[in-house]
Amino acid sequence: MIRALAVVCLMPLLFSCATYNNRIGSYYDQVINNQYDKAYMAIDQNKLLRRKRNRLLYLFEKGKMAHLLKQYDSSNLYFNEADNFIEVTRTSTADIAWGTLLNPMMETYKGEDFEKFMVHYYKSLNYLGLGKTEDAMVEARRISLRNYAQQDKAGANTNRYSDDAFALMLQGIIYEQSGDMNNAFIAYRNAADVFLKHDGLWYGIGIPEQLKQDVLRTATANGFTDEAQRYSTLLKTTLQPAASAPGGELVIFWENGLAPVKQEQSFMFALTKDGLGNFVFTDASGSMNVPFIWDSNFDPANIKMEELRSLRVAFPRYQEQPVFYTQGTVTVNNAQYSFEKAENINDLAFATLKERFAKEMVKALSRLAIKKLAEAAARPKKDDKKKDEKEALASAIQLFNLVSEKADTRNWQSLPHTILYTRIPLQTGTNQIQINFTGPNQQTKPINLVVEGNGRLQVQNVCTLR
């Protein structure tokens, strides 16, 4: 009876074995097919996205779809709530309990670090699209606060994701758009410093030539002759003569492809002792040794090695969504311009997951070990009078542990694979801009923009999400 009841109770878990990407498939299909209006509606029809623990993901996706529909006010309602959610949400006792008893998919989703920076990107674009320069300036200042928080989180480890160069480049553009050339220079310089600190390569992105010119141009505009000379040497370039731009300039961000999705992989570990007598988990190859973080309810002296002989740990891994379009050019006023990579979210996702692998594996193994020890504790002794009942209970716990072991495969799935950008001069008045994207077998996708040159810096983004 106990065993049968356990199987019935576990049926919802058995049906939840699919990854997050599979379970929001109807929404994701609409995104891939550029049917943003249908995708926007599909979010509200998805039970998983409407659950409280997935509130942040709901806000991410609704905000992004509203942005693509050019509903900038609505988009920022969602992104402002997401921003506040990130700021105030902390790990609760209930989260810890659910994560320990079941799996991390049951915890409240708090966002990947790079996803938090992307909220500022879309909020800034929304404000600029609405002509709200002052609000965009506020968002630019908040990028600095987010960067400081990321630096504190990474600590002294320079090999971790401690700065976001793309966010700093965006910050410089926003300041420049508002006419604040001093802060624009500081932002561009800080972005360049991130690249220089990492030998010119930051998470799959080489330092853009446009950024080099932005540093030198704004340093010169501010009269910072020494800084201009210093960065000319550091960046190994000189300030190039700018094309005439009586109508101002246009920065175009090209959001290409879709971010990777998370899948599940399994690792097998066994409990062993190291040379000092400490308990560690060792994988089958012997290449990974993970310490056991003891729960206060268990005494190491009472642990039997055979009870933790074999542990299957579910862990997330990213799967890349290859881009379709590999090249883009902009033609305006009889001149042609190319895009440069500014942010590689695909590489960033893979790298940041790898950076925290050891820490997350410790948590996963310790969680699973506690569940296995609970299973062992439920098993009857040889002379136990209720042997059958306890054996059934232990078997139910074993089944529960088996089907509830899942990796957290959630992430913001409508983010682009890569963001590229270019900066083009405008003529006063109407500018007809043609953008051509090229994919396999020379397949092309044209996008036409009409931009009124007003003598100022303007910003727009275009998307190819297939």
Short mmCIF file of C-alpha atoms in Angstrom, two decimals:
data_model
loop_
_atom_site.label_atom_id
_atom_site.label_comp_id
_atom_site.label_asym_id
_atom_site.label_seq_id
_atom_site.Cartn_x
_atom_site.Cartn_y
_atom_site.Cartn_z
CA MET A 1 0.00 0.00 0.00
CA ILE A 2 2.78 2.43 0.92
CA ARG A 3 4.70 1.60 -2.24
CA ALA A 4 1.61 2.08 -4.44
CA LEU A 5 0.77 5.38 -2.77
CA ALA A 6 4.33 6.58 -3.26
CA VAL A 7 4.17 5.83 -6.98
CA VAL A 8 0.91 7.77 -7.31
CA CYS A 9 2.33 10.75 -5.41
CA LEU A 10 5.41 10.74 -7.61
CA MET A 11 3.52 10.82 -10.91
CA PRO A 12 3.83 14.65 -11.23
CA LEU A 13 7.59 14.33 -10.77
CA LEU A 14 7.80 11.65 -13.44
CA PHE A 15 6.05 13.97 -15.88
CA SER A 16 8.43 16.81 -15.00
CA CYS A 17 11.57 15.09 -16.29
CA ALA A 18 11.64 17.32 -19.38
CA THR A 19 14.01 20.27 -19.37
CA TYR A 20 12.80 23.83 -18.95
CA ASN A 21 13.29 24.44 -22.68
CA ASN A 22 11.02 21.51 -23.53
CA ARG A 23 8.33 22.66 -21.12
CA ILE A 24 8.09 26.16 -22.60
CA GLY A 25 8.38 24.78 -26.13
CA SER A 26 5.22 26.38 -27.54
CA TYR A 27 6.46 29.83 -26.50
CA TYR A 28 10.00 29.21 -27.72
CA ASP A 29 8.77 28.02 -31.12
CA GLN A 30 6.94 31.31 -31.60
CA VAL A 31 10.10 33.24 -30.72
CA ILE A 32 12.18 31.27 -33.24
CA ASN A 33 9.58 31.96 -35.93
CA ASN A 34 9.61 35.71 -35.18
CA GLN A 35 5.94 35.63 -34.15
CA TYR A 36 6.44 37.97 -31.24
CA ASP A 37 2.76 38.79 -30.74
CA LYS A 38 1.88 35.10 -30.41
CA ALA A 39 4.92 34.51 -28.18
CA TYR A 40 3.83 37.38 -25.95
CA MET A 41 0.43 35.72 -25.46
CA ALA A 42 1.88 32.21 -25.09
CA ILE A 43 3.82 33.28 -21.99
CA ASP A 44 0.58 33.78 -20.06
CA GLN A 45 -0.72 30.41 -21.20
CA ASN A 46 2.32 28.51 -19.87
CA LYS A 47 1.70 27.14 -16.38
CA LEU A 48 5.40 26.73 -15.63
CA LEU A 49 6.20 30.38 -16.38
CA ARG A 50 3.28 31.51 -14.23
CA ARG A 51 4.53 29.72 -11.13
CA LYS A 52 5.78 31.93 -8.33
CA ARG A 53 9.28 30.45 -8.32
CA ASN A 54 9.64 31.35 -12.02
CA ARG A 55 8.38 34.92 -11.70
CA LEU A 56 11.69 36.43 -12.81
CA LEU A 57 11.73 34.31 -15.98
CA TYR A 58 8.17 35.37 -16.71
CA LEU A 59 9.18 39.03 -16.39
CA PHE A 60 12.30 38.54 -18.54
CA GLU A 61 10.35 36.94 -21.38
CA LYS A 62 7.37 39.33 -21.24
CA GLY A 63 9.72 42.32 -21.16
CA LYS A 64 11.71 41.06 -24.14
CA MET A 65 8.65 40.27 -26.28
CA ALA A 66 7.07 43.66 -25.49
CA HIS A 67 10.36 45.29 -26.51
CA LEU A 68 10.41 43.43 -29.83
CA LEU A 69 6.82 44.58 -30.40
CA LYS A 70 8.06 48.14 -29.76
CA GLN A 71 5.76 48.43 -26.74
CA TYR A 72 8.51 50.18 -24.81
CA ASP A 73 6.41 51.41 -21.90
CA SER A 74 4.95 47.94 -21.30
CA SER A 75 8.39 46.38 -21.72
CA ASN A 76 9.83 48.55 -18.98
CA LEU A 77 6.95 47.76 -16.63
CA TYR A 78 8.11 44.15 -16.77
CA PHE A 79 11.82 44.96 -16.67
CA ASN A 80 11.43 47.39 -13.77
CA GLU A 81 9.64 44.69 -11.79
CA ALA A 82 12.39 42.23 -12.77
CA ASP A 83 15.03 44.73 -11.66
CA ASN A 84 13.31 45.15 -8.30
CA PHE A 85 12.89 41.39 -7.95
CA ILE A 86 16.63 40.91 -8.44
CA GLU A 87 17.42 43.58 -5.85
CA VAL A 88 15.12 42.41 -3.05
CA THR A 89 14.83 38.62 -3.44
CA ARG A 90 16.99 36.59 -1.08
CA THR A 91 17.32 32.86 -0.54
CA SER A 92 14.58 31.84 1.88
CA THR A 93 14.34 28.93 4.29
CA ALA A 94 11.61 27.47 2.08
CA ASP A 95 13.93 27.67 -0.94
CA ILE A 96 16.66 25.81 0.91
CA ALA A 97 14.17 23.16 2.01
CA TRP A 98 12.74 22.63 -1.48
CA GLY A 99 16.21 22.58 -3.02
CA THR A 100 17.40 19.97 -0.51
CA LEU A 101 14.33 17.72 -0.48
CA LEU A 102 13.66 17.86 -4.21
CA ASN A 103 16.01 19.69 -6.59
CA PRO A 104 17.15 23.23 -7.45
CA MET A 105 14.40 23.54 -10.11
CA MET A 106 11.99 23.98 -7.19
CA GLU A 107 13.85 27.02 -5.85
CA THR A 108 13.05 30.62 -6.77
CA TYR A 109 14.95 31.55 -9.92
CA LYS A 110 17.21 34.55 -9.26
CA GLY A 111 18.88 34.98 -12.64
CA GLU A 112 22.33 34.46 -14.12
CA ASP A 113 24.72 37.35 -13.51
CA PHE A 114 24.91 38.28 -17.19
CA GLU A 115 21.11 38.20 -17.42
CA LYS A 116 20.97 40.96 -14.78
CA PHE A 117 23.14 43.21 -16.95
CA MET A 118 20.90 42.55 -19.95
CA VAL A 119 17.94 44.00 -18.05
CA HIS A 120 19.78 47.35 -18.06
CA TYR A 121 20.46 46.99 -21.78
CA TYR A 122 16.80 46.58 -22.69
CA LYS A 123 15.61 49.20 -20.23
CA SER A 124 18.07 51.68 -21.73
CA LEU A 125 16.92 50.93 -25.28
CA ASN A 126 13.30 51.30 -24.19
CA TYR A 127 13.95 54.71 -22.61
CA LEU A 128 15.88 55.91 -25.65
CA GLY A 129 13.10 54.64 -27.91
CA LEU A 130 10.62 56.69 -25.88
CA GLY A 131 12.85 59.76 -25.99
CA LYS A 132 13.32 59.66 -22.20
CA THR A 133 16.96 60.69 -22.07
CA GLU A 134 17.00 61.41 -18.33
CA ASP A 135 15.64 57.95 -17.52
CA ALA A 136 18.26 56.41 -19.80
CA MET A 137 20.91 58.37 -17.87
CA VAL A 138 19.60 56.90 -14.60
CA GLU A 139 19.92 53.45 -16.14
CA ALA A 140 23.48 54.26 -17.19
CA ARG A 141 24.37 55.09 -13.59
CA ARG A 142 22.75 51.86 -12.42
CA ILE A 143 25.09 49.94 -14.73
CA SER A 144 27.96 51.18 -12.55
CA LEU A 145 26.19 49.93 -9.42
CA ARG A 146 25.62 46.53 -11.02
CA ASN A 147 29.27 46.39 -12.03
CA TYR A 148 30.40 47.17 -8.47
CA ALA A 149 28.13 44.42 -7.14
CA GLN A 150 29.58 41.95 -9.65
CA GLN A 151 33.12 42.90 -8.65
CA ASP A 152 32.28 42.32 -4.98
CA LYS A 153 30.78 38.93 -5.82
CA ALA A 154 33.84 37.83 -7.80
CA GLY A 155 36.25 39.09 -5.15
CA ALA A 156 39.95 39.05 -5.93
CA ASN A 157 39.63 36.27 -8.51
CA THR A 158 40.45 37.96 -11.82
CA ASN A 159 39.58 34.79 -13.74
CA ARG A 160 35.90 35.12 -12.89
CA TYR A 161 33.13 37.22 -14.40
CA SER A 162 33.81 40.40 -12.42
CA ASP A 163 33.02 43.15 -14.96
CA ASP A 164 30.78 43.48 -17.97
CA ALA A 165 32.60 45.24 -20.81
CA PHE A 166 29.52 45.43 -23.02
CA ALA A 167 27.45 47.13 -20.32
CA LEU A 168 30.22 49.73 -19.91
CA MET A 169 30.29 50.33 -23.68
CA LEU A 170 26.52 50.83 -23.60
CA GLN A 171 26.93 53.18 -20.65
CA GLY A 172 29.37 55.30 -22.64
CA ILE A 173 26.94 55.51 -25.58
CA ILE A 174 24.10 56.62 -23.27
CA TYR A 175 26.25 59.31 -21.67
CA GLU A 176 27.43 60.51 -25.06
CA GLN A 177 23.87 60.57 -26.37
CA SER A 178 22.94 62.89 -23.49
CA GLY A 179 25.93 65.17 -24.14
CA ASP A 180 27.91 64.12 -21.05
CA MET A 181 31.28 63.60 -22.76
CA ASN A 182 33.25 63.39 -19.53
CA ASN A 183 31.32 60.40 -18.19
CA ALA A 184 31.21 58.95 -21.70
CA PHE A 185 35.02 58.91 -21.74
CA ILE A 186 35.16 57.30 -18.30
CA ALA A 187 32.75 54.54 -19.37
CA TYR A 188 34.57 53.84 -22.64
CA ARG A 189 37.91 53.86 -20.82
CA ASN A 190 36.58 51.43 -18.20
CA ALA A 191 35.33 49.11 -20.94
CA ALA A 192 38.71 49.23 -22.67
CA ASP A 193 40.42 48.49 -19.35
CA VAL A 194 38.37 45.30 -18.98
CA PHE A 195 39.67 44.09 -22.35
CA LEU A 196 43.23 45.18 -21.59
CA LYS A 197 43.13 43.36 -18.25
CA HIS A 198 42.26 40.17 -20.15
CA ASP A 199 44.85 40.59 -22.92
CA GLY A 200 42.36 42.09 -25.35
CA LEU A 201 39.86 39.20 -25.21
CA TRP A 202 36.76 39.20 -23.00
CA TYR A 203 34.50 36.12 -23.07
CA GLY A 204 34.79 35.51 -26.79
CA ILE A 205 34.99 39.18 -27.80
CA GLY A 206 38.13 40.93 -29.03
CA ILE A 207 38.31 44.62 -28.21
CA PRO A 208 36.25 46.38 -30.91
CA GLU A 209 38.00 48.91 -33.11
CA GLN A 210 35.01 51.20 -32.54
CA LEU A 211 35.63 51.14 -28.79
CA LYS A 212 39.27 52.08 -29.33
CA GLN A 213 38.19 55.07 -31.38
CA ASP A 214 35.53 56.02 -28.81
CA VAL A 215 38.15 56.14 -26.05
CA LEU A 216 40.53 58.31 -28.05
CA ARG A 217 37.78 60.52 -29.49
CA THR A 218 36.15 61.33 -26.14
CA ALA A 219 39.53 61.81 -24.43
CA THR A 220 40.46 64.34 -27.13
CA ALA A 221 37.04 66.03 -26.95
CA ASN A 222 37.53 66.53 -23.21
CA GLY A 223 41.04 67.89 -23.69
CA PHE A 224 42.60 64.89 -21.92
CA THR A 225 45.75 64.92 -24.05
CA ASP A 226 47.79 62.70 -21.75
CA GLU A 227 45.01 60.10 -21.54
CA ALA A 228 44.58 60.15 -25.31
CA GLN A 229 48.30 59.52 -25.78
CA ARG A 230 48.38 56.84 -23.09
CA TYR A 231 45.48 54.87 -24.57
CA SER A 232 46.77 55.33 -28.09
CA THR A 233 49.85 53.43 -26.90
CA LEU A 234 47.93 50.83 -24.88
CA LEU A 235 45.44 50.16 -27.66
CA LYS A 236 48.10 50.28 -30.38
CA THR A 237 46.10 52.62 -32.60
CA THR A 238 45.61 56.28 -33.44
CA LEU A 239 42.54 58.45 -33.66
CA GLN A 240 41.16 58.23 -37.19
CA PRO A 241 39.58 61.23 -38.95
CA ALA A 242 35.81 61.06 -38.53
CA ALA A 243 33.46 61.14 -41.51
CA SER A 244 31.33 64.25 -41.81
CA ALA A 245 28.08 63.75 -39.89
CA PRO A 246 25.93 66.90 -40.05
CA GLY A 247 22.87 64.82 -39.10
CA GLY A 248 24.58 63.19 -36.13
CA GLU A 249 25.34 59.49 -35.85
CA LEU A 250 23.45 56.24 -35.41
CA VAL A 251 24.58 53.27 -33.31
CA ILE A 252 22.91 50.06 -34.47
CA PHE A 253 22.94 47.00 -32.22
CA TRP A 254 22.40 43.74 -34.08
CA GLU A 255 21.02 40.98 -31.85
CA ASN A 256 21.82 37.77 -33.69
CA GLY A 257 20.52 34.29 -32.95
CA LEU A 258 19.38 32.93 -29.60
CA ALA A 259 21.20 32.22 -26.36
CA PRO A 260 22.10 28.63 -25.49
CA VAL A 261 19.57 26.51 -23.64
CA LYS A 262 20.30 24.33 -20.65
CA GLN A 263 20.16 20.55 -20.86
CA GLU A 264 20.78 17.94 -18.18
CA GLN A 265 23.82 15.73 -17.79
CA SER A 266 24.62 13.10 -15.17
CA PHE A 267 27.75 12.45 -13.15
CA MET A 268 28.44 9.32 -11.08
CA PHE A 269 30.24 9.72 -7.75
CA ALA A 270 31.14 7.50 -4.79
CA LEU A 271 32.05 8.44 -1.23
CA THR A 272 35.70 7.78 -0.38
CA LYS A 273 38.29 9.00 2.11
CA ASP A 274 41.34 11.04 1.21
CA GLY A 275 44.80 10.62 2.73
CA LEU A 276 43.82 12.72 5.75
CA GLY A 277 40.72 10.68 6.50
CA ASN A 278 38.28 13.28 5.18
CA PHE A 279 35.19 12.17 3.30
CA VAL A 280 35.22 13.21 -0.37
CA PHE A 281 33.13 12.34 -3.40
CA THR A 282 35.16 10.92 -6.29
CA ASP A 283 33.92 10.46 -9.83
CA ALA A 284 34.43 7.24 -11.82
CA SER A 285 37.57 8.54 -13.54
CA GLY A 286 39.11 9.78 -10.30
CA SER A 287 39.67 13.22 -11.84
CA MET A 288 37.13 15.03 -9.63
CA ASN A 289 37.26 15.09 -5.84
CA VAL A 290 34.53 17.05 -4.10
CA PRO A 291 34.39 17.55 -0.31
CA PHE A 292 31.30 16.43 1.61
CA ILE A 293 29.64 19.36 3.40
CA TRP A 294 28.09 17.73 6.42
CA ASP A 295 24.52 18.38 7.54
CA SER A 296 24.17 18.90 11.30
CA ASN A 297 21.71 15.98 11.49
CA PHE A 298 24.34 13.44 10.50
CA ASP A 299 27.39 12.29 12.45
CA PRO A 300 30.36 11.34 10.20
CA ALA A 301 31.23 8.59 12.66
CA ASN A 302 27.98 6.80 11.83
CA ILE A 303 28.35 6.94 8.06
CA LYS A 304 28.69 3.60 6.29
CA MET A 305 30.61 3.90 3.04
CA GLU A 306 28.38 1.39 1.26
CA GLU A 307 25.37 3.65 1.80
CA LEU A 308 26.95 6.25 -0.50
CA ARG A 309 28.72 3.90 -2.87
CA SER A 310 27.05 5.23 -6.00
CA LEU A 311 25.43 8.64 -6.49
CA ARG A 312 23.98 9.98 -9.73
CA VAL A 313 24.09 13.75 -9.79
CA ALA A 314 22.08 15.72 -12.34
CA PHE A 315 23.86 18.88 -13.44
CA PRO A 316 23.05 21.53 -16.08
CA ARG A 317 25.02 22.01 -19.26
CA TYR A 318 24.49 24.52 -22.03
CA GLN A 319 23.62 23.58 -25.58
CA GLU A 320 24.47 26.17 -28.21
CA GLN A 321 21.83 27.37 -30.67
CA PRO A 322 23.98 28.05 -33.77
CA VAL A 323 23.33 31.37 -35.52
CA PHE A 324 21.84 31.36 -39.00
CA TYR A 325 23.15 34.73 -40.21
CA THR A 326 26.91 35.11 -40.04
CA GLN A 327 27.51 38.49 -41.65
CA GLY A 328 25.79 41.86 -41.74
CA THR A 329 26.44 45.10 -43.62
CA VAL A 330 24.85 48.53 -43.45
CA THR A 331 24.50 50.76 -46.51
CA VAL A 332 23.61 54.45 -46.15
CA ASN A 333 24.36 57.56 -48.21
CA ASN A 334 26.46 55.55 -50.72
CA ALA A 335 28.74 54.18 -47.98
CA GLN A 336 28.93 50.72 -46.44
CA TYR A 337 29.69 49.75 -42.84
CA SER A 338 30.34 46.43 -41.11
CA PHE A 339 29.34 45.18 -37.67
CA GLU A 340 31.73 44.27 -34.86
CA LYS A 341 31.01 41.85 -32.03
CA ALA A 342 30.23 43.58 -28.76
CA GLU A 343 28.80 40.80 -26.55
CA ASN A 344 28.92 37.01 -26.94
CA ILE A 345 26.21 35.76 -24.59
CA ASN A 346 26.77 32.21 -25.81
CA ASP A 347 30.42 32.15 -24.69
CA LEU A 348 29.57 34.06 -21.52
CA ALA A 349 26.94 31.49 -20.52
CA PHE A 350 29.28 28.52 -21.04
CA ALA A 351 32.16 30.22 -19.24
CA THR A 352 30.25 31.43 -16.17
CA LEU A 353 28.66 27.99 -15.65
CA LYS A 354 32.13 26.46 -15.80
CA GLU A 355 33.43 29.04 -13.32
CA ARG A 356 30.93 28.00 -10.67
CA PHE A 357 30.99 24.28 -11.45
CA ALA A 358 32.94 23.26 -8.33
CA LYS A 359 30.77 25.28 -5.95
CA GLU A 360 27.52 24.03 -7.49
CA MET A 361 28.76 20.43 -7.51
CA VAL A 362 29.50 20.58 -3.79
CA LYS A 363 25.93 21.69 -3.15
CA ALA A 364 24.46 19.07 -5.48
CA LEU A 365 26.42 16.17 -4.00
CA SER A 366 25.78 17.20 -0.43
CA ARG A 367 22.05 17.50 -1.18
CA LEU A 368 21.96 14.06 -2.77
CA ALA A 369 24.00 12.49 0.02
CA ILE A 370 21.55 13.78 2.63
CA LYS A 371 18.68 12.23 0.68
CA LYS A 372 20.56 8.91 0.40
CA LEU A 373 21.32 8.90 4.10
CA ALA A 374 17.65 9.51 4.87
CA GLU A 375 16.85 6.51 2.69
CA ALA A 376 19.40 4.38 4.55
CA ALA A 377 18.07 5.50 7.94
CA ALA A 378 14.57 4.36 6.97
CA ARG A 379 15.67 0.80 6.21
CA PRO A 380 14.72 -1.74 8.91
CA LYS A 381 17.11 -3.69 11.11
CA LYS A 382 17.18 -7.49 10.85
CA ASP A 383 15.01 -8.00 13.95
CA ASP A 384 12.63 -5.09 13.28
CA LYS A 385 8.99 -6.05 13.95
CA LYS A 386 7.71 -3.71 11.20
CA LYS A 387 10.26 -4.83 8.68
CA ASP A 388 7.90 -4.96 5.67
CA GLU A 389 6.45 -1.51 6.29
CA LYS A 390 9.86 0.09 6.79
CA GLU A 391 11.28 -1.66 3.76
CA ALA A 392 8.39 -0.31 1.71
CA LEU A 393 8.97 3.18 3.11
CA ALA A 394 12.68 2.99 2.32
CA SER A 395 11.87 1.84 -1.21
CA ALA A 396 9.45 4.73 -1.60
CA ILE A 397 12.13 7.17 -0.48
CA GLN A 398 14.55 5.58 -2.93
CA LEU A 399 12.07 6.00 -5.77
CA PHE A 400 11.37 9.56 -4.70
CA ASN A 401 15.09 10.38 -4.69
CA LEU A 402 15.49 8.82 -8.12
CA VAL A 403 12.75 10.71 -9.89
CA SER A 404 13.25 14.01 -8.04
CA GLU A 405 16.93 14.32 -8.95
CA LYS A 406 16.94 17.03 -11.61
CA ALA A 407 19.30 19.75 -12.77
CA ASP A 408 18.16 23.36 -12.87
CA THR A 409 17.79 23.93 -16.61
CA ARG A 410 16.14 27.36 -16.44
CA ASN A 411 17.52 30.46 -18.16
CA TRP A 412 16.37 33.56 -20.07
CA GLN A 413 15.89 31.92 -23.43
CA SER A 414 15.00 34.84 -25.69
CA LEU A 415 18.35 36.54 -25.18
CA PRO A 416 20.46 36.75 -28.35
CA HIS A 417 23.43 34.51 -29.08
CA THR A 418 25.62 37.50 -29.95
CA ILE A 419 25.24 41.28 -30.02
CA LEU A 420 27.15 43.20 -32.70
CA TYR A 421 27.21 46.91 -33.36
CA THR A 422 28.27 49.61 -35.78
CA ARG A 423 28.32 53.39 -35.75
CA ILE A 424 27.38 55.33 -38.89
CA PRO A 425 27.27 59.03 -39.79
CA LEU A 426 23.96 60.58 -40.85
CA GLN A 427 23.00 63.39 -43.17
CA THR A 428 20.60 66.07 -41.98
CA GLY A 429 17.02 65.03 -42.66
CA THR A 430 15.86 61.65 -43.93
CA ASN A 431 18.40 58.80 -44.15
CA GLN A 432 17.43 55.59 -45.93
CA ILE A 433 19.38 52.77 -44.28
CA GLN A 434 19.56 49.28 -45.72
CA ILE A 435 20.88 46.40 -43.62
CA ASN A 436 21.64 43.05 -45.25
CA PHE A 437 22.25 39.89 -43.27
CA THR A 438 23.83 36.90 -44.98
CA GLY A 439 23.44 33.23 -44.02
CA PRO A 440 24.23 29.81 -45.55
CA ASN A 441 24.28 29.57 -49.34
CA GLN A 442 24.26 33.36 -49.53
CA GLN A 443 20.70 33.56 -48.21
CA THR A 444 19.99 37.16 -47.28
CA LYS A 445 17.59 39.03 -45.07
CA PRO A 446 17.15 42.78 -45.71
CA ILE A 447 15.96 45.26 -43.10
CA ASN A 448 15.24 48.87 -44.04
CA LEU A 449 15.30 51.73 -41.57
CA VAL A 450 14.34 55.37 -42.03
CA VAL A 451 16.18 57.64 -39.60
CA GLU A 452 15.87 61.40 -39.36
CA GLY A 453 19.28 62.99 -38.86
CA ASN A 454 18.86 65.56 -36.08
CA GLY A 455 22.50 66.33 -35.34
CA ARG A 456 22.59 64.06 -32.30
CA LEU A 457 23.64 60.49 -31.52
CA GLN A 458 20.79 57.99 -31.88
CA VAL A 459 20.51 54.31 -30.96
CA GLN A 460 18.46 51.50 -32.51
CA ASN A 461 18.55 47.73 -32.40
CA VAL A 462 17.58 45.08 -34.97
CA CYS A 463 17.08 41.36 -34.38
CA THR A 464 17.58 38.13 -36.33
CA LEU A 465 16.56 35.44 -33.84
CA ARG A 466 16.34 32.38 -36.08
#
